[in-house]
Short mmCIF file of C-alpha atoms and ligand atoms in Angstrom, two decimals:
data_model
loop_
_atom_site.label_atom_id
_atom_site.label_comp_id
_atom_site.label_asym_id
_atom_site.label_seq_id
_atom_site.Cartn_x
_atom_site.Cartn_y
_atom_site.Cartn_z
CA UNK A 1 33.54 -84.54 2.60
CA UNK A 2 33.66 -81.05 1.00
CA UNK A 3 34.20 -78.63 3.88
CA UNK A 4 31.97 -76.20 3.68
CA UNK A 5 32.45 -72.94 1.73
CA UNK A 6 32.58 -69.13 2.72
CA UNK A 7 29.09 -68.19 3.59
CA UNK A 8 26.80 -66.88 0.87
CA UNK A 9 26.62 -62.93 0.92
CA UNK A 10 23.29 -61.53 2.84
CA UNK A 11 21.12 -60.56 -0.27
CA UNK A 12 20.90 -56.85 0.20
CA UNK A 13 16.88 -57.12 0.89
CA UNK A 14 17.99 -58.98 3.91
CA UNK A 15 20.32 -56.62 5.37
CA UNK A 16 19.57 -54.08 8.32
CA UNK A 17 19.60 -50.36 6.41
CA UNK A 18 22.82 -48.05 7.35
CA UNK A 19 22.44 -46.09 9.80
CA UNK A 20 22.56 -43.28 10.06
CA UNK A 21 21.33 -42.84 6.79
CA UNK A 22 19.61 -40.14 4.92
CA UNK A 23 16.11 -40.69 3.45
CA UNK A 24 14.52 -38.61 1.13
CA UNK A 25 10.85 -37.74 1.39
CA UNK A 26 8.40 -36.04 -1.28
CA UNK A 27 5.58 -34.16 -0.14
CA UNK A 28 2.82 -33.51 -2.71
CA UNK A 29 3.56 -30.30 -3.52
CA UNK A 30 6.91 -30.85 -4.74
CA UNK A 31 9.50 -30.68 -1.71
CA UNK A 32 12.19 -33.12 -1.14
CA UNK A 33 12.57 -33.10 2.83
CA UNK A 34 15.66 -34.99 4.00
CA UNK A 35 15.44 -37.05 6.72
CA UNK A 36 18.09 -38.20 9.06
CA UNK A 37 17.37 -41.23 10.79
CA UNK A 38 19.20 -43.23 13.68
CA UNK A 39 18.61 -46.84 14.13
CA UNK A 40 18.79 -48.22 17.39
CA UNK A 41 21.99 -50.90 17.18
CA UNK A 42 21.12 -54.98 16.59
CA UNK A 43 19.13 -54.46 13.28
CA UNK A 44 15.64 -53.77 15.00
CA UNK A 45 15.32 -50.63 12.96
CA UNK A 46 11.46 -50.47 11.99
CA UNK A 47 9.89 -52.60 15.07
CA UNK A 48 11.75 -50.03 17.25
CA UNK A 49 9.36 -47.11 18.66
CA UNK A 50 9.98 -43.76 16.38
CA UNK A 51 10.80 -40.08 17.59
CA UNK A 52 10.49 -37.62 15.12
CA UNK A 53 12.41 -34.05 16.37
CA UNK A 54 11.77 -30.87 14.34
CA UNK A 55 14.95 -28.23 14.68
CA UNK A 56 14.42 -24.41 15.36
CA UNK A 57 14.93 -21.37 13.09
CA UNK A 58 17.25 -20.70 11.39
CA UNK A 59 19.02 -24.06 11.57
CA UNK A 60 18.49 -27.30 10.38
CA UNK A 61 18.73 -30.87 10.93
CA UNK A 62 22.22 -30.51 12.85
CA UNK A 63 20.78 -29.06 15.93
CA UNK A 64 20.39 -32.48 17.00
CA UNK A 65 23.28 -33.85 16.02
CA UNK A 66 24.73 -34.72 20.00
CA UNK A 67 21.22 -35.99 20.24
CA UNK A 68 20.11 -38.55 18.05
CA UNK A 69 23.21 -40.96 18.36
CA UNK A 70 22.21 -41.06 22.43
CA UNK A 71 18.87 -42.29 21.73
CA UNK A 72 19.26 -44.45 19.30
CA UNK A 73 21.68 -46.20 21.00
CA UNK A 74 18.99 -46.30 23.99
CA UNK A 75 16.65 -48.64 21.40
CA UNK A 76 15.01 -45.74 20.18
CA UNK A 77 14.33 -45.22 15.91
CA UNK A 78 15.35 -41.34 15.64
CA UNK A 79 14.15 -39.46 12.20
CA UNK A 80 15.61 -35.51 12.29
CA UNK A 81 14.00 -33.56 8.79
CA UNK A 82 15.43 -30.61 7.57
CA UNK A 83 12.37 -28.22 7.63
CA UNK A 84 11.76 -26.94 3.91
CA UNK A 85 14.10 -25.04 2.40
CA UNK A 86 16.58 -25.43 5.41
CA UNK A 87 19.50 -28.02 5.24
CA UNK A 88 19.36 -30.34 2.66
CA UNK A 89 15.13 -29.85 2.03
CA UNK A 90 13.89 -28.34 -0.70
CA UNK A 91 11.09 -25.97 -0.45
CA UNK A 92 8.34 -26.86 -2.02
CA UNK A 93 5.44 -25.63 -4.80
CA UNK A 94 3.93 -21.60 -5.33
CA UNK A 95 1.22 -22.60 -2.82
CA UNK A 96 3.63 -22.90 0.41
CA UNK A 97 5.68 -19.89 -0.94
CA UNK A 98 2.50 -17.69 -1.45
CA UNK A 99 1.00 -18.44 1.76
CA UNK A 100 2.98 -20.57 3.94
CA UNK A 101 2.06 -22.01 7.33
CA UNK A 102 3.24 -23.89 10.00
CA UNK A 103 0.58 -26.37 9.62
CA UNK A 104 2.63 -27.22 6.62
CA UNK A 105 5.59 -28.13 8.49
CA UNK A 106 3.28 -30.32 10.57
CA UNK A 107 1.91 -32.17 7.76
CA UNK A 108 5.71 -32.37 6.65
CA UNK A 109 6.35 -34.59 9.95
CA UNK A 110 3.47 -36.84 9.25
CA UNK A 111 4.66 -37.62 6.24
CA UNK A 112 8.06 -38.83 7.83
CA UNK A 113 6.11 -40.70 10.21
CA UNK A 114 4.32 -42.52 7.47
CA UNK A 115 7.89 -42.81 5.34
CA UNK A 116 9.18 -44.16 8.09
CA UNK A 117 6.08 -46.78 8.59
CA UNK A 118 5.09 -46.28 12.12
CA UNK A 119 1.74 -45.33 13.46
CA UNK A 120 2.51 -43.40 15.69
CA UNK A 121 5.27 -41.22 17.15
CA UNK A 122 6.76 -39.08 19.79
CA UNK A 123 7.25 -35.70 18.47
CA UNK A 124 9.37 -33.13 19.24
CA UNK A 125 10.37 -29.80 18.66
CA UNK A 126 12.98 -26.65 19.08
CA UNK A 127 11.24 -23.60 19.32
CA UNK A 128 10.12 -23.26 15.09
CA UNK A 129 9.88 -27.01 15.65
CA UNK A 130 8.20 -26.64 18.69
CA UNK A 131 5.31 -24.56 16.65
CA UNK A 132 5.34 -27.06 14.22
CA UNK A 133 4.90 -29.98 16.95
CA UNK A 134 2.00 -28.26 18.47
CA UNK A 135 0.67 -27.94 15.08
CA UNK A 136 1.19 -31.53 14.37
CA UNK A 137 -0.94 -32.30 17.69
CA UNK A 138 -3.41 -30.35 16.39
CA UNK A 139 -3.97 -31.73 13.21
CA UNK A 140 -2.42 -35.29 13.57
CA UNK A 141 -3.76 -36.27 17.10
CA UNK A 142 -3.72 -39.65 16.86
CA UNK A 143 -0.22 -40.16 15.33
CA UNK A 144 1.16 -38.80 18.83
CA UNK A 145 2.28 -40.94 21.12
CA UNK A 146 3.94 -38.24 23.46
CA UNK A 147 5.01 -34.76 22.67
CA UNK A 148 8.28 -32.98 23.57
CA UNK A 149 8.04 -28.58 23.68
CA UNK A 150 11.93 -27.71 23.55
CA UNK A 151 12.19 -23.58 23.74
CA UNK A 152 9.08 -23.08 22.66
CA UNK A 153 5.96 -21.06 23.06
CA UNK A 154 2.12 -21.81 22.50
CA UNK A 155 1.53 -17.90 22.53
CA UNK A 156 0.95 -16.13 19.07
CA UNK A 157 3.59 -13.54 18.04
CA UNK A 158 2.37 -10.28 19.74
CA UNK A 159 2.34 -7.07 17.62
CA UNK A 160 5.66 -6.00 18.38
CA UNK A 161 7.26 -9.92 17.40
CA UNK A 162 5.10 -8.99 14.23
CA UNK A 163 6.56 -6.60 12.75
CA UNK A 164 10.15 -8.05 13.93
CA UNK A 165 9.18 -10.77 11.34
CA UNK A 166 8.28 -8.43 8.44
CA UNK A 167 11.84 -6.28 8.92
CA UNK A 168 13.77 -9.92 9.03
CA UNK A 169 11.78 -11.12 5.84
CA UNK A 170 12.70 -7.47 4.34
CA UNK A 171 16.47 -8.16 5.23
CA UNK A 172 16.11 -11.78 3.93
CA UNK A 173 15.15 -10.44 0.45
CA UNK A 174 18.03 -8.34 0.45
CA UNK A 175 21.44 -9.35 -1.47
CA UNK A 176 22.90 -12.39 1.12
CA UNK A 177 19.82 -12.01 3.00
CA UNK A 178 19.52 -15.62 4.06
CA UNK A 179 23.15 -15.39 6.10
CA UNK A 180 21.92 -11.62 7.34
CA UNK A 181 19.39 -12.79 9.08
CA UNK A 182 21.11 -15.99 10.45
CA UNK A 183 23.50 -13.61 11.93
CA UNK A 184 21.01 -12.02 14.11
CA UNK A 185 19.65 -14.89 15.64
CA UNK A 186 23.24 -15.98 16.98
CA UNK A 187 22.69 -13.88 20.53
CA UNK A 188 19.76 -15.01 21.18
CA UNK A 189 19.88 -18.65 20.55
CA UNK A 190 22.98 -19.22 22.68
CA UNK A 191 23.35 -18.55 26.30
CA UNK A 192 25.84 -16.82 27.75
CA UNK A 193 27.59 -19.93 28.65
CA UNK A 194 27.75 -21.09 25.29
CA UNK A 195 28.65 -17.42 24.44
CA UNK A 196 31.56 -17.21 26.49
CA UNK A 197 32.76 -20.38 24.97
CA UNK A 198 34.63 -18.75 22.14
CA UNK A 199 34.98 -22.19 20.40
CA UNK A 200 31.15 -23.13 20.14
CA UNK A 201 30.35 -19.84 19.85
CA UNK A 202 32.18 -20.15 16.14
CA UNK A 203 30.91 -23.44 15.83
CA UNK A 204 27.53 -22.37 15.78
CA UNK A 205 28.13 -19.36 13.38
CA UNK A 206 29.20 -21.65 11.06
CA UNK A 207 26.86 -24.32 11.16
CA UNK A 208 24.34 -21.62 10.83
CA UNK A 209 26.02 -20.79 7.42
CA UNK A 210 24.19 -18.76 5.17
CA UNK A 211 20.14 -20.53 5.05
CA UNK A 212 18.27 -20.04 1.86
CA UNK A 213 16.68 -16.90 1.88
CA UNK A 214 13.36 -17.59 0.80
CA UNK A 215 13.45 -20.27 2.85
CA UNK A 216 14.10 -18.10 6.05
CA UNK A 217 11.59 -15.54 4.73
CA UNK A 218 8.86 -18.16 4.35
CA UNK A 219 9.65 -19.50 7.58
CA UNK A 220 9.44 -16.23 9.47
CA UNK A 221 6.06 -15.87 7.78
CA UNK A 222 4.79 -18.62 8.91
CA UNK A 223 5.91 -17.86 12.38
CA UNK A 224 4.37 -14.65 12.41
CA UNK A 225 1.12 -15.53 11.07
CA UNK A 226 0.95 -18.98 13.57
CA UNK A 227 -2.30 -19.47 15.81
CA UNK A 228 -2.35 -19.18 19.34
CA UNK A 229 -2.09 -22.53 21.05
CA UNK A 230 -2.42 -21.22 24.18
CA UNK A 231 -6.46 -22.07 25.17
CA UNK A 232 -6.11 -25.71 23.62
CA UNK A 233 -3.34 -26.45 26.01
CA UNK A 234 -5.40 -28.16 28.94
CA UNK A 235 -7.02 -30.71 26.56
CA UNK A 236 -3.65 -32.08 25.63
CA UNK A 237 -4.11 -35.68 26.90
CA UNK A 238 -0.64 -37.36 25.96
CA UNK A 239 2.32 -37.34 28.15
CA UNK A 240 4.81 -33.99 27.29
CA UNK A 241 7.71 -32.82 28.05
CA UNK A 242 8.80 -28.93 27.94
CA UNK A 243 12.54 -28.81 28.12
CA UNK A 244 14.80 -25.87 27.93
CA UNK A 245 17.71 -24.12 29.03
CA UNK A 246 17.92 -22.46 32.09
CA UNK A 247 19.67 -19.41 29.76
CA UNK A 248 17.37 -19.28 27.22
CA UNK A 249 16.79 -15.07 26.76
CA UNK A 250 13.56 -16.03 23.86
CA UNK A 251 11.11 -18.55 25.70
CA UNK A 252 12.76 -17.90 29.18
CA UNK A 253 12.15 -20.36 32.10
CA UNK A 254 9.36 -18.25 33.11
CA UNK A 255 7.80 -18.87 29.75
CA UNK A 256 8.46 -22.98 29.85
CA UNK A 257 7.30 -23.18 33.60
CA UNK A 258 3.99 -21.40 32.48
CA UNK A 259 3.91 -23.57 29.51
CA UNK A 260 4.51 -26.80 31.57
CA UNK A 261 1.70 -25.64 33.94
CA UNK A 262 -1.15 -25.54 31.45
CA UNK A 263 -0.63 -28.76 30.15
CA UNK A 264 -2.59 -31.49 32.47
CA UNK A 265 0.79 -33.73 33.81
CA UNK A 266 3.33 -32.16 31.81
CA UNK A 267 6.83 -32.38 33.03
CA UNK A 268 9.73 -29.59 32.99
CA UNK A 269 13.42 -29.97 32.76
CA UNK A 270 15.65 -26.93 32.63
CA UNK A 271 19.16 -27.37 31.36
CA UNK A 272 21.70 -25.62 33.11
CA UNK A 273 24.34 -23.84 31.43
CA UNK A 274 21.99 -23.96 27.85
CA UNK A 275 20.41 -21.19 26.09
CA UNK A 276 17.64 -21.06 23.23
CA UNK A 277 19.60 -23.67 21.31
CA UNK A 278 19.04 -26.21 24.80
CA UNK A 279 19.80 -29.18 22.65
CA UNK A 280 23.54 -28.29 20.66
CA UNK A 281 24.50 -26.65 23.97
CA UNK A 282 23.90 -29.21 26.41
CA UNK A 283 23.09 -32.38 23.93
CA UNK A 284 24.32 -35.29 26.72
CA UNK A 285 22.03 -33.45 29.07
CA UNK A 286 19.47 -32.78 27.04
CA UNK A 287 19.07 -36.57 25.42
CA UNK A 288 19.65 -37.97 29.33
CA UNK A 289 16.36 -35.95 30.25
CA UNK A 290 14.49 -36.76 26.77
CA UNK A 291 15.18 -40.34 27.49
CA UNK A 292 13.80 -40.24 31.35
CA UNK A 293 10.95 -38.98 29.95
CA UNK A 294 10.65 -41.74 26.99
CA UNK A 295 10.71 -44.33 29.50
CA UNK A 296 7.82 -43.27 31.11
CA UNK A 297 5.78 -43.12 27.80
CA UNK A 298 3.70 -45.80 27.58
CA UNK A 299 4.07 -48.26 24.67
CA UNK A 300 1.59 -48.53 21.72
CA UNK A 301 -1.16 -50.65 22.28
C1 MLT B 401 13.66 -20.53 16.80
O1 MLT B 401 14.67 -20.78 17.47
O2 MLT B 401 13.12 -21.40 16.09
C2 MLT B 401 13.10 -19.13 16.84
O3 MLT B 401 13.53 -18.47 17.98
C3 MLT B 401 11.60 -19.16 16.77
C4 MLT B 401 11.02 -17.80 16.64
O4 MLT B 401 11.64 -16.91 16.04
O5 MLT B 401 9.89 -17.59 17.12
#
């Protein structure tokens, strides 16, 4: 009897995809957004519910990076984009340039969603991405499945937060622009915990790099010219989370309790020892909280 041979390689069809991997998604007018995603381990990959996490201004997809690991390896299917122009994204056609929006970014994370072939999704977002998620409730209602505010705001930019956005986009257009402006967000995303931490503090400047400058002046353009959400809030019908740190100087706990509060059964976590940037300061804590909310969600129908 011929004892039996090696066994025949797994065709490559038939394989689970590596993860983390990298997926790149076109949008119709001409962007390439790159898309991190975490599979949850044992090769469940697309059966396994999706979260979809938008990252904050000025950074990119590495915000989450102390996240997405944690819930994946909770059985969750993790996607993290680099918003246009940021990270590895590219930005996009004249239209988005001439007039862009944060609906745009919001339309951006449906179109992961549907890369990524699920329904429906959790989404979440750090402050910009926070914008964006709200936006995405708004115009993609029934692709939510729950909704998570990190740092964020549903109030419009006031005058004052106005015309901070038109002397950043004038410093973005000037020679290194894009890394001028990152600079100045550095105090304010970190809290003085983080700050104090000489280390992170350095690790976070350089993460932060040197963003594309159009890029960064689209985005604060977009952030500045952004609806108020505020009003809508108390018809949001799907279970949310706000979640910030406890340090956070920009949307201050005052500003995530009163956020929390209009939205019918939303719950609030505040991270101690975490500033703007809740989630790279404090990402154990952060994904330990995301993921007691999660389990509460309830699954698709
Ligand atoms: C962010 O972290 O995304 C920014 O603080 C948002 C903003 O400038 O409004």
């Amino acid at each position: 009897m011929t004892p039996p041979g090696p066994a025949p390689p797994t065709p490559p069809s038939a394989r689970a995809p590596a993860s983390p991997r990298v997926v790149e998604v076109p949008t119709d007018d001409g962007a390439r957004l790159a898309v991190e995603v975490h599979d949850p381990p044992g090769g469940a990959g697309a059966a396994s519910p999706l979260v979809v996490l938008a990252h904050g201004f000025p950074a990119a997809r590495w915000l989450w990076a102390g996240v997405l690991p944690r819930l994946a390896a909770a059985g969750w299917r993790v996607a993290a984009p680099d918003a246009r122009g940021f990270g590895a994204s590219t930005l996009g056609g004249a239209g988005f340039r001439r007039a862009p929006t944060v609906d745009r970014y919001a339309d951006d994370l449906a179109l992961v969603v549907d890369a990524l072939g699920a329904g429906r999704a959790v989404v979440g977002g750090l402050s910009m991405g926070g914008y964006a998620a709200l936006a995405f409730w708004r115009r993609h209602a029934r692709r939510v499945r729950a909704l998570v505010l990190a740092d964020t705001r549903a109030a419009a930019d006031t005058p004052e937060a106005r015309a901070r956005r038109d002397e950043l986009v004038a410093l973005a257009h000037t020679p290194g622009g894009g890394g001028a402006v990152a600079a100045t967000q550095v105090d304010g995303a970190l809290g003085r915990t983080t700050r104090g931490t000489p280390e992170r503090l350095a690790e976070f400047r350089a993460q932060l790099g040197h963003p594309d400058a159009e890029a960064i002046a689209t985005a604060l353009r977009a952030m500045r010219d952004r609806p108020d959400a505020t009003a809508t809030l108390s018809t949001l019908a799907w279970p949310t989370l706000v979640i910030g740190g406890a340090e956070d100087v920009l949307t201050p706990p005052g500003t995530l309790r009163a956020l929390a509060a209009a939205i019918p059964g939303a719950r609030l976590a505040l991270l101690d020892g975490a500033g703007h940037a809740s989630a790279w300061e404090r990402p154990a804590e952060f994904a330990t909280t995301l993921l007691e909310f999660l389990a509460a969600v309830p699954p698709d129908p």
